[in-house]
PDB file of C-alpha atoms in Angstrom:
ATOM      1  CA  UNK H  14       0.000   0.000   0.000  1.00  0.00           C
ATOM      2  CA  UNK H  15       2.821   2.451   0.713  1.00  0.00           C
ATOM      3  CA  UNK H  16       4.760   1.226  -2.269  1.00  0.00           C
ATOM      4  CA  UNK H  17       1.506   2.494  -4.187  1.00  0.00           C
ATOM      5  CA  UNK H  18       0.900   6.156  -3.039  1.00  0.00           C
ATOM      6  CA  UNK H  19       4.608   6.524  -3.105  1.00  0.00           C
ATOM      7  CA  UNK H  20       4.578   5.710  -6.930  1.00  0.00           C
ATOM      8  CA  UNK H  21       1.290   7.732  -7.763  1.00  0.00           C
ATOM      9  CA  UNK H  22       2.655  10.930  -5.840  1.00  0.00           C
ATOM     10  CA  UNK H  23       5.915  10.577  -7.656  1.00  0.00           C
ATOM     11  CA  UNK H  24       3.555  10.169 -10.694  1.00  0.00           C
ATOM     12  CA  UNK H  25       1.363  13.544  -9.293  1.00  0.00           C
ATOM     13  CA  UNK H  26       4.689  15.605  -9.202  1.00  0.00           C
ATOM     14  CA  UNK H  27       6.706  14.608 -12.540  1.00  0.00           C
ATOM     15  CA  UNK H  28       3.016  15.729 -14.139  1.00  0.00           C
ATOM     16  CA  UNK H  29       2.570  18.929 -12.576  1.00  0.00           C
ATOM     17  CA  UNK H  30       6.299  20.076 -13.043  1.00  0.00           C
ATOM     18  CA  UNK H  31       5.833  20.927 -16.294  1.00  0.00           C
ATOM     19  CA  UNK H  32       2.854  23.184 -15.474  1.00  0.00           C
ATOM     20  CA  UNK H  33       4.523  24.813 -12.409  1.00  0.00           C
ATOM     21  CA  UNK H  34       7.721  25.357 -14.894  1.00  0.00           C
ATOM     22  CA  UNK H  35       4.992  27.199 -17.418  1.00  0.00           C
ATOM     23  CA  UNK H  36       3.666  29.507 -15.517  1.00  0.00           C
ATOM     24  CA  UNK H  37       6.705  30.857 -13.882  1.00  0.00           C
ATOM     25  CA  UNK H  38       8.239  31.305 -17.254  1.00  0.00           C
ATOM     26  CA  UNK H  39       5.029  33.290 -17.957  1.00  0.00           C
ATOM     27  CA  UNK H  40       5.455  35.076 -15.411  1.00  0.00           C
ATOM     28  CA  UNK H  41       8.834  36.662 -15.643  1.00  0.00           C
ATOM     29  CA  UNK H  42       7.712  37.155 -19.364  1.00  0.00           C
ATOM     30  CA  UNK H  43       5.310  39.373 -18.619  1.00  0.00           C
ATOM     31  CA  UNK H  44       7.200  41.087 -15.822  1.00  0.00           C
ATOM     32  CA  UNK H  45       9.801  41.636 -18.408  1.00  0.00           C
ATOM     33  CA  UNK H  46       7.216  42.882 -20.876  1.00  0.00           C
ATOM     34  CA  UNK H  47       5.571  45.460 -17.897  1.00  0.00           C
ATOM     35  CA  UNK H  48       9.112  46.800 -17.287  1.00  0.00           C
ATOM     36  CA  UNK H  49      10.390  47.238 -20.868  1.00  0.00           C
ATOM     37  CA  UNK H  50       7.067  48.701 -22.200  1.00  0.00           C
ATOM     38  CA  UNK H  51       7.823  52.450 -23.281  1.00  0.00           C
ATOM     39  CA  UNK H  52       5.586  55.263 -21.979  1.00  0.00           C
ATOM     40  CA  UNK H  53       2.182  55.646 -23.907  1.00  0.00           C
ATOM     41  CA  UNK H  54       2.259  60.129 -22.875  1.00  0.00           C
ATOM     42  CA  UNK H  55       4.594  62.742 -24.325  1.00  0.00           C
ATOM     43  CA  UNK H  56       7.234  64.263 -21.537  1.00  0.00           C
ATOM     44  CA  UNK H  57       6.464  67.666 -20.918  1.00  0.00           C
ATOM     45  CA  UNK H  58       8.326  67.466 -17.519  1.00  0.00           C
ATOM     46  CA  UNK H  59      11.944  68.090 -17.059  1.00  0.00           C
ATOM     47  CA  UNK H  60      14.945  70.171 -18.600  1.00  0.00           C
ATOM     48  CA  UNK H  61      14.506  71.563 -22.413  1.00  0.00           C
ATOM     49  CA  UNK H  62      16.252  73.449 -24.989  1.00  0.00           C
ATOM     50  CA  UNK H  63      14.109  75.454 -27.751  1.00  0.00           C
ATOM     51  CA  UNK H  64      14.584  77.329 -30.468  1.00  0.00           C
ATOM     52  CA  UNK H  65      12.124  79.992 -31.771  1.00  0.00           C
ATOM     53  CA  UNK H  66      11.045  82.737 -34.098  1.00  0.00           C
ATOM     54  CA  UNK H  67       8.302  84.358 -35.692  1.00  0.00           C
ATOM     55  CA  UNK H  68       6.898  87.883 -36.233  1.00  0.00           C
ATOM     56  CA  UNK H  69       7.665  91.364 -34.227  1.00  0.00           C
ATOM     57  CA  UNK H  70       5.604  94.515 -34.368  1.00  0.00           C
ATOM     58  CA  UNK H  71       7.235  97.160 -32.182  1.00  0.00           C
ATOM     59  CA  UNK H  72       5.349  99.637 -31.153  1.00  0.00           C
ATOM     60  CA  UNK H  73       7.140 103.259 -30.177  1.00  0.00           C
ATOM     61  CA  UNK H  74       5.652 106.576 -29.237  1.00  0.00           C
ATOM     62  CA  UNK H  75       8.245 109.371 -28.770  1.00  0.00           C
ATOM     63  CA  UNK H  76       7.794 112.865 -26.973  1.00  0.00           C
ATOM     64  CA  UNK H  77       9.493 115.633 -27.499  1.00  0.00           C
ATOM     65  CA  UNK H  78       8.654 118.739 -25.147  1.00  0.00           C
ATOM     66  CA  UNK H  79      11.452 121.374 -24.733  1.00  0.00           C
ATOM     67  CA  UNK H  80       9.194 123.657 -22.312  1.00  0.00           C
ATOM     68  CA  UNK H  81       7.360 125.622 -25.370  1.00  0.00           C
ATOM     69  CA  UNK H  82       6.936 122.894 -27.916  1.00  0.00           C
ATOM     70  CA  UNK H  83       5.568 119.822 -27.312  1.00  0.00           C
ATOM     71  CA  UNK H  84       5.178 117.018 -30.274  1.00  0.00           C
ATOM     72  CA  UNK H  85       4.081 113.210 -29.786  1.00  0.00           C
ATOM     73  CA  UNK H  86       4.834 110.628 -32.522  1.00  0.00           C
ATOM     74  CA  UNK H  87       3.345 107.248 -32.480  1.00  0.00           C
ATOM     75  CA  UNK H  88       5.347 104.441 -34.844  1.00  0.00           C
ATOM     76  CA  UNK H  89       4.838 100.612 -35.305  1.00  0.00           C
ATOM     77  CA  UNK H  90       7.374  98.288 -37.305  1.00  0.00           C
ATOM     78  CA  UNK H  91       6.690  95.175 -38.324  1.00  0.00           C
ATOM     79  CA  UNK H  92      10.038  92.913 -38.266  1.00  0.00           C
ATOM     80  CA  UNK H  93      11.227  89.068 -37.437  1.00  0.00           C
ATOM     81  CA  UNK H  94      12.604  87.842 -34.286  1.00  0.00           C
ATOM     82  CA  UNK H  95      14.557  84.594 -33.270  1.00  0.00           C
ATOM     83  CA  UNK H  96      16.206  83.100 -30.473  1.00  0.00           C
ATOM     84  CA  UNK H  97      16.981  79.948 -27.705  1.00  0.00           C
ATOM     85  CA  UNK H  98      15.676  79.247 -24.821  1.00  0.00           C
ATOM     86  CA  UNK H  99      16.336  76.803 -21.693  1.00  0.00           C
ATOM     87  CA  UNK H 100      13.853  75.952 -19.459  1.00  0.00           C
ATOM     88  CA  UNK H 101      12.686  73.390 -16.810  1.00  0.00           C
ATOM     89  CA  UNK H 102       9.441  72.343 -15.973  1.00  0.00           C
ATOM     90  CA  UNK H 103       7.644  69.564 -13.297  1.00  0.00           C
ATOM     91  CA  UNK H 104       4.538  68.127 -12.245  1.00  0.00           C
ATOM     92  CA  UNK H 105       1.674  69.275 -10.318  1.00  0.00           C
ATOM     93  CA  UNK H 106      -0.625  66.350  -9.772  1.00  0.00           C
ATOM     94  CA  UNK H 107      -1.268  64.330 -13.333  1.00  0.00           C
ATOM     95  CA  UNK H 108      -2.374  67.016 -15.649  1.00  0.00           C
ATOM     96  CA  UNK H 109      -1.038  70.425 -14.781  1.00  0.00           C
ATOM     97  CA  UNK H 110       3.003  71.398 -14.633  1.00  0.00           C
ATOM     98  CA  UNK H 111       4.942  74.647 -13.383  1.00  0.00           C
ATOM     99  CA  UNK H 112       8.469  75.685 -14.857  1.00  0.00           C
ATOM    100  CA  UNK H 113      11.225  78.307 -14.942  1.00  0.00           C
ATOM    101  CA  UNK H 114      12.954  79.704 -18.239  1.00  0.00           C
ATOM    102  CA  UNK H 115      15.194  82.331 -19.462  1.00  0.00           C
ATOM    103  CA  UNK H 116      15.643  83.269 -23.108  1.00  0.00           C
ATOM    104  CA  UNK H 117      17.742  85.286 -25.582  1.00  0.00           C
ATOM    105  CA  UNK H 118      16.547  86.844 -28.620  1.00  0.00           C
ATOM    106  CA  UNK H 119      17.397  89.421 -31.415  1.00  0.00           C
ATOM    107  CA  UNK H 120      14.997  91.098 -34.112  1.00  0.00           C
ATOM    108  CA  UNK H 121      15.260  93.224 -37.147  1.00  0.00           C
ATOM    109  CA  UNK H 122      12.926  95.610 -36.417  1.00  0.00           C
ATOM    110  CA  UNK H 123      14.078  99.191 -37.299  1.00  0.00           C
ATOM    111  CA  UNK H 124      12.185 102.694 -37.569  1.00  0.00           C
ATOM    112  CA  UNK H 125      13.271 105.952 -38.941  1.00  0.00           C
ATOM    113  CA  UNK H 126      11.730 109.688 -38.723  1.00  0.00           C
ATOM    114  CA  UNK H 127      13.143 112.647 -39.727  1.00  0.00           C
ATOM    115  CA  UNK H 128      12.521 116.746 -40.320  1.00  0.00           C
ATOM    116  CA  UNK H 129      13.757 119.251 -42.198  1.00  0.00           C
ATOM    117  CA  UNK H 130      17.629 119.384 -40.366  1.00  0.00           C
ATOM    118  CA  UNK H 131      17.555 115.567 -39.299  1.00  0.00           C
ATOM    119  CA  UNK H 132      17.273 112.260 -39.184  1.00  0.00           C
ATOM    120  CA  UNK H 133      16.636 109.920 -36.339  1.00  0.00           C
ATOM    121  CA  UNK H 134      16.601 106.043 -36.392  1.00  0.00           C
ATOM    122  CA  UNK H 135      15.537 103.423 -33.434  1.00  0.00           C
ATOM    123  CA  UNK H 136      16.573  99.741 -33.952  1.00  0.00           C
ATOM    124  CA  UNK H 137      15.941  96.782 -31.341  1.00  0.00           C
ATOM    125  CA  UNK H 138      18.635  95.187 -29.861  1.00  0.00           C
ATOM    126  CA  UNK H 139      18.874  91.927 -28.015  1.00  0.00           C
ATOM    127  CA  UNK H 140      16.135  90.887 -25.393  1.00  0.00           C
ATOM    128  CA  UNK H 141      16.804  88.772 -21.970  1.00  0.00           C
ATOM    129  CA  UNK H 142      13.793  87.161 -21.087  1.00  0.00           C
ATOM    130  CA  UNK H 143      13.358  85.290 -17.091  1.00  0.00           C
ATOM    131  CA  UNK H 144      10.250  83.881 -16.620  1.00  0.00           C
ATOM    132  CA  UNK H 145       8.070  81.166 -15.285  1.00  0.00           C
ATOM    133  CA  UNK H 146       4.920  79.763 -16.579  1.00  0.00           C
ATOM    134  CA  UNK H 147       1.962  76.893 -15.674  1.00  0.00           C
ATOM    135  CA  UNK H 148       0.869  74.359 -17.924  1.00  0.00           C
ATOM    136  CA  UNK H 149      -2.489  72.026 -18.516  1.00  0.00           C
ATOM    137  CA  UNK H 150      -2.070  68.714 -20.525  1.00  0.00           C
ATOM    138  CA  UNK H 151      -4.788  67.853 -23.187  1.00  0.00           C
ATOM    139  CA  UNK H 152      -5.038  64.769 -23.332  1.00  0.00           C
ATOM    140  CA  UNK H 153      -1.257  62.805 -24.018  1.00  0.00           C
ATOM    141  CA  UNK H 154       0.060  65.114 -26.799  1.00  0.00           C
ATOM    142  CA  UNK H 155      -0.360  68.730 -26.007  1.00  0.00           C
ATOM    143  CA  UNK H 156       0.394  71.023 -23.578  1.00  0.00           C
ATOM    144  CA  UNK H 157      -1.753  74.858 -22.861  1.00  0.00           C
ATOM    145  CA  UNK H 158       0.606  76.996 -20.808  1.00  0.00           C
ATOM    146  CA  UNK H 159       0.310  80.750 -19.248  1.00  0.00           C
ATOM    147  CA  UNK H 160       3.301  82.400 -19.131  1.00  0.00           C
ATOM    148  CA  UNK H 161       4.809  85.943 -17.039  1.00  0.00           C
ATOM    149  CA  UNK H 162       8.171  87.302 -17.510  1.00  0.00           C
ATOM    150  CA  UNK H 163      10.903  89.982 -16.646  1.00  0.00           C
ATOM    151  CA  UNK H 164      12.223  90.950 -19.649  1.00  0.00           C
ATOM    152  CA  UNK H 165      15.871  93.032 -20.058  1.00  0.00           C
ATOM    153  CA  UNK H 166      15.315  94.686 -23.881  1.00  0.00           C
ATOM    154  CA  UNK H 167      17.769  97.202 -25.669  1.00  0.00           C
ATOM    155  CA  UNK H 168      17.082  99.791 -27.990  1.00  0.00           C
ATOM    156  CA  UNK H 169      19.976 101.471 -30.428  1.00  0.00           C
ATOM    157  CA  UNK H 170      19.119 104.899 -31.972  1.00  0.00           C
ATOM    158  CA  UNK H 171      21.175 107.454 -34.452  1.00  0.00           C
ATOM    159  CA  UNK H 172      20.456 110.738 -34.871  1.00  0.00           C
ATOM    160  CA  UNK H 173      22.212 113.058 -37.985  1.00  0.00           C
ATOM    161  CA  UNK H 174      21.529 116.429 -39.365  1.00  0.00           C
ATOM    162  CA  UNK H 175      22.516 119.089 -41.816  1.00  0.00           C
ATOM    163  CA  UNK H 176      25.321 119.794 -39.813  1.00  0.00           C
ATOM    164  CA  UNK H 177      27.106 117.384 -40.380  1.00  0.00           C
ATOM    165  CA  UNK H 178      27.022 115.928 -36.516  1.00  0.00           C
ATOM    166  CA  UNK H 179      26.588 112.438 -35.957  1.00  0.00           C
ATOM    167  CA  UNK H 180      24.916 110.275 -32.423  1.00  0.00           C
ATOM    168  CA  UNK H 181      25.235 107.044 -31.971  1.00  0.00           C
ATOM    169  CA  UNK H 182      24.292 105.206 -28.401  1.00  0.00           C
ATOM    170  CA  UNK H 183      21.705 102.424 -26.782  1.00  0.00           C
ATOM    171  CA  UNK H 184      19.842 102.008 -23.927  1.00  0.00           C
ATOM    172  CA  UNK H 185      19.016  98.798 -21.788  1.00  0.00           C
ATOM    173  CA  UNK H 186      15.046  98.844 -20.090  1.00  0.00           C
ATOM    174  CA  UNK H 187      13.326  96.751 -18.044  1.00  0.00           C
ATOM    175  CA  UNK H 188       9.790  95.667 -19.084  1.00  0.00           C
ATOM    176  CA  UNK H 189       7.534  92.746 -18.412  1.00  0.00           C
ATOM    177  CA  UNK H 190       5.852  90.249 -20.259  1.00  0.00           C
ATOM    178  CA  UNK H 191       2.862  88.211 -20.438  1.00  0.00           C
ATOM    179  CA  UNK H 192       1.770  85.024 -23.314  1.00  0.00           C
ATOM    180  CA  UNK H 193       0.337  82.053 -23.891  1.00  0.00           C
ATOM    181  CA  UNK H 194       0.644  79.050 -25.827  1.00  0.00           C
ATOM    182  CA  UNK H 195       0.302  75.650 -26.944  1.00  0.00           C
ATOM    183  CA  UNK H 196       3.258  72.940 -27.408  1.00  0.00           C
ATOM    184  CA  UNK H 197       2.258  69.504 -29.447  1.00  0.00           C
ATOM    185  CA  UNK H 198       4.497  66.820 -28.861  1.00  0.00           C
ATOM    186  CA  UNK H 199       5.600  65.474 -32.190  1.00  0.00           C
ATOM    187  CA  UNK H 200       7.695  62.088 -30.167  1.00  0.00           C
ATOM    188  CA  UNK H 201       7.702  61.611 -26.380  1.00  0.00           C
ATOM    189  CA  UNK H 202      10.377  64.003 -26.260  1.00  0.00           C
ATOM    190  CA  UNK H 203      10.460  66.639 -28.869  1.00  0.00           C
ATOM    191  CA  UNK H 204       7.356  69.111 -29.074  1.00  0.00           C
ATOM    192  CA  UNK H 205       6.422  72.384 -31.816  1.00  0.00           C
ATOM    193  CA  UNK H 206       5.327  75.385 -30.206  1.00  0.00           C
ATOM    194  CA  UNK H 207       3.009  78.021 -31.209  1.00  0.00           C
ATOM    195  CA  UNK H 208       2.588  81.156 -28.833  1.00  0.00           C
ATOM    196  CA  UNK H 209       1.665  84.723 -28.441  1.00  0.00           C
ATOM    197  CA  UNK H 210       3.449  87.298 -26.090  1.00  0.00           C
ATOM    198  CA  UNK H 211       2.691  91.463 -25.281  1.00  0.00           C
ATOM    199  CA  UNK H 212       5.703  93.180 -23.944  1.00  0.00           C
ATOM    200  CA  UNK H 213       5.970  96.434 -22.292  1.00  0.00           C
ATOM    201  CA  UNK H 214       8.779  98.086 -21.397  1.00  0.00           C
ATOM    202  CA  UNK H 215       9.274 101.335 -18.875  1.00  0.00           C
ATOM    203  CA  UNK H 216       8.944 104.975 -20.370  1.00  0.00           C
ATOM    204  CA  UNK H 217      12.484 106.647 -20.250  1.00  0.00           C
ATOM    205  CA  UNK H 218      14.489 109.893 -21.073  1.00  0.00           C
ATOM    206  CA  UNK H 219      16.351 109.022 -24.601  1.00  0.00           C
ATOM    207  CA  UNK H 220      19.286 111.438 -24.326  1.00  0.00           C
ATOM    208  CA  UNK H 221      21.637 108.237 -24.469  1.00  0.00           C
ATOM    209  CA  UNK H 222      20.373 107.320 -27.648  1.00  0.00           C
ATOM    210  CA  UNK H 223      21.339 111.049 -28.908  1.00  0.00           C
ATOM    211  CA  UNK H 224      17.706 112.498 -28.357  1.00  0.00           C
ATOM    212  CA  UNK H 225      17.713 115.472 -26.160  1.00  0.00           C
ATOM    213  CA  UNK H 226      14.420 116.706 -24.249  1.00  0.00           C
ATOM    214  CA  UNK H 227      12.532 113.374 -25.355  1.00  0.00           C
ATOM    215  CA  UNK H 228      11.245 110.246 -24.020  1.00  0.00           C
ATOM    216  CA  UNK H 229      10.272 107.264 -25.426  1.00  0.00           C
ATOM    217  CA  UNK H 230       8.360 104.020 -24.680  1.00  0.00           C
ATOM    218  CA  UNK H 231       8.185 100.993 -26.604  1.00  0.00           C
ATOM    219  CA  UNK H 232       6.186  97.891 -26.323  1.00  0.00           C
ATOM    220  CA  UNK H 233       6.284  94.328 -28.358  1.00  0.00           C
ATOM    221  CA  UNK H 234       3.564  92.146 -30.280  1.00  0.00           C
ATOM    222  CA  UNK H 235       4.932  88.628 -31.117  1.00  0.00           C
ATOM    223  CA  UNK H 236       3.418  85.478 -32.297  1.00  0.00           C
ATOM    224  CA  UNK H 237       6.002  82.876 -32.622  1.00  0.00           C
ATOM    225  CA  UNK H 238       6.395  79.172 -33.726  1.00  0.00           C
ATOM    226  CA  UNK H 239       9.587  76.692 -32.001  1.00  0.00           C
ATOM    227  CA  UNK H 240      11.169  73.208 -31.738  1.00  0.00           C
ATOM    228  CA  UNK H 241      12.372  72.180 -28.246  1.00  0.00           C
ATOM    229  CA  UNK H 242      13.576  68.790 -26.564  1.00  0.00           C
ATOM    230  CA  UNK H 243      12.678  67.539 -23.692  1.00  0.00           C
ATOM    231  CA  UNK H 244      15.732  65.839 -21.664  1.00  0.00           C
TER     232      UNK H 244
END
């Protein structure tokens, strides 16, 4: 009798090895298959690096007032603008993100007035941009974001007249800046942007830029398109 459940347990095992042998195999396949399986959502979290560009209309208004005459000109130029950018961004709950950035650009935009002795010319300069912005995902490929910044711009002017006299300076101002956008990621890492921004920047006495008894303020419309990385 013992001989005989000895021989049909042995029997019981050497059947169910295979089985047990099976499933374990399955097992660490799948495991394997869980931990190798790529992300299904775009990365919008994290360091990137952009490049931009798009169109500039710069808006100046100019005031000259000497203590008898007073005359106001109002100018806008529409121009092209480009730059890079560097920026970090991370998570707030599932959908919504928060970031830093900082960004240099340049533009073409130039403006000229004269009258019947001279000729005076405003150009931008560079632009230093430091901001931070929120973001809202829709749905696993694009991104909505707000956006506020300090912004650092320069202006170059020339003045010449009859006379033969020549000025040449620039001025740096301080301004801030407000936009909004939309990134679409094109692979889990790299995105397109489209965005709009309104810049203002501080009234100020021009006399560096060669403009005595005047002040000038500027402000920026952009709409730009970019590439960027995510890291």
């Amino acid at each position: 009798m013992k001989t005989i459940l000895l021989a049909t347990s042995a029997l019981l095992v050497a059947a169910a090895a295979p089985a047990i042998a099976q499933d374990a195999n399955t097992a660490d396949t799948s495991t394997t298959s869980t931990m190798a399986a790529p992300s299904d959502g775009a990365t919008f979290t994290g360091p990137r690096a952009e490049i931009f560009g798009g169109w500039d209309r710069v808006g100046t208004r100019t005031r000259f007032d000497d203590g008898t005459t007073r005359v106001t000109d109002h100018r806008h130029k529409t121009a092209w603008t480009g730059g890079g950018l560097l920026g970090y961004d991370m998570p707030i709950g599932d959908k919504m993100t928060v970031g830093a950035f900082g960004s240099y650009a340049i533009s073409t935009a130039k403006t000229c007035g004269s009258d019947a002795t001279s000729i005076t010319c405003l150009k931008a300069g560079r632009e230093i941009e430091g901001g931070a912005r929120v973001g809202y995902k829709l749905g696993g490929k694009a991104l909505v974001y707000a956006k506020g910044a300090y912004v650092n711009g320069q202006i170059r002017g020339t003045a010449a007249d009859d006379a033969g006299d020549y000025i040449r300076g620039h001025a740096n101002r301080d301004g801030w800046r407000a936009g909004a956008g939309v990134e679409y990621a094109v692979t889990n890492h790299a995105y397109v942007k489209a965005e709009y921004d309104y810049t203002r920047f501080k009234s100020f006495d021009a006399d560096e830029l060669g403009l005595t008894d005047t002040s000038l303020r500027y402000d920026r419309n952009q709409v730009l398109a970019g590439f960027g990385v995510h890291f």
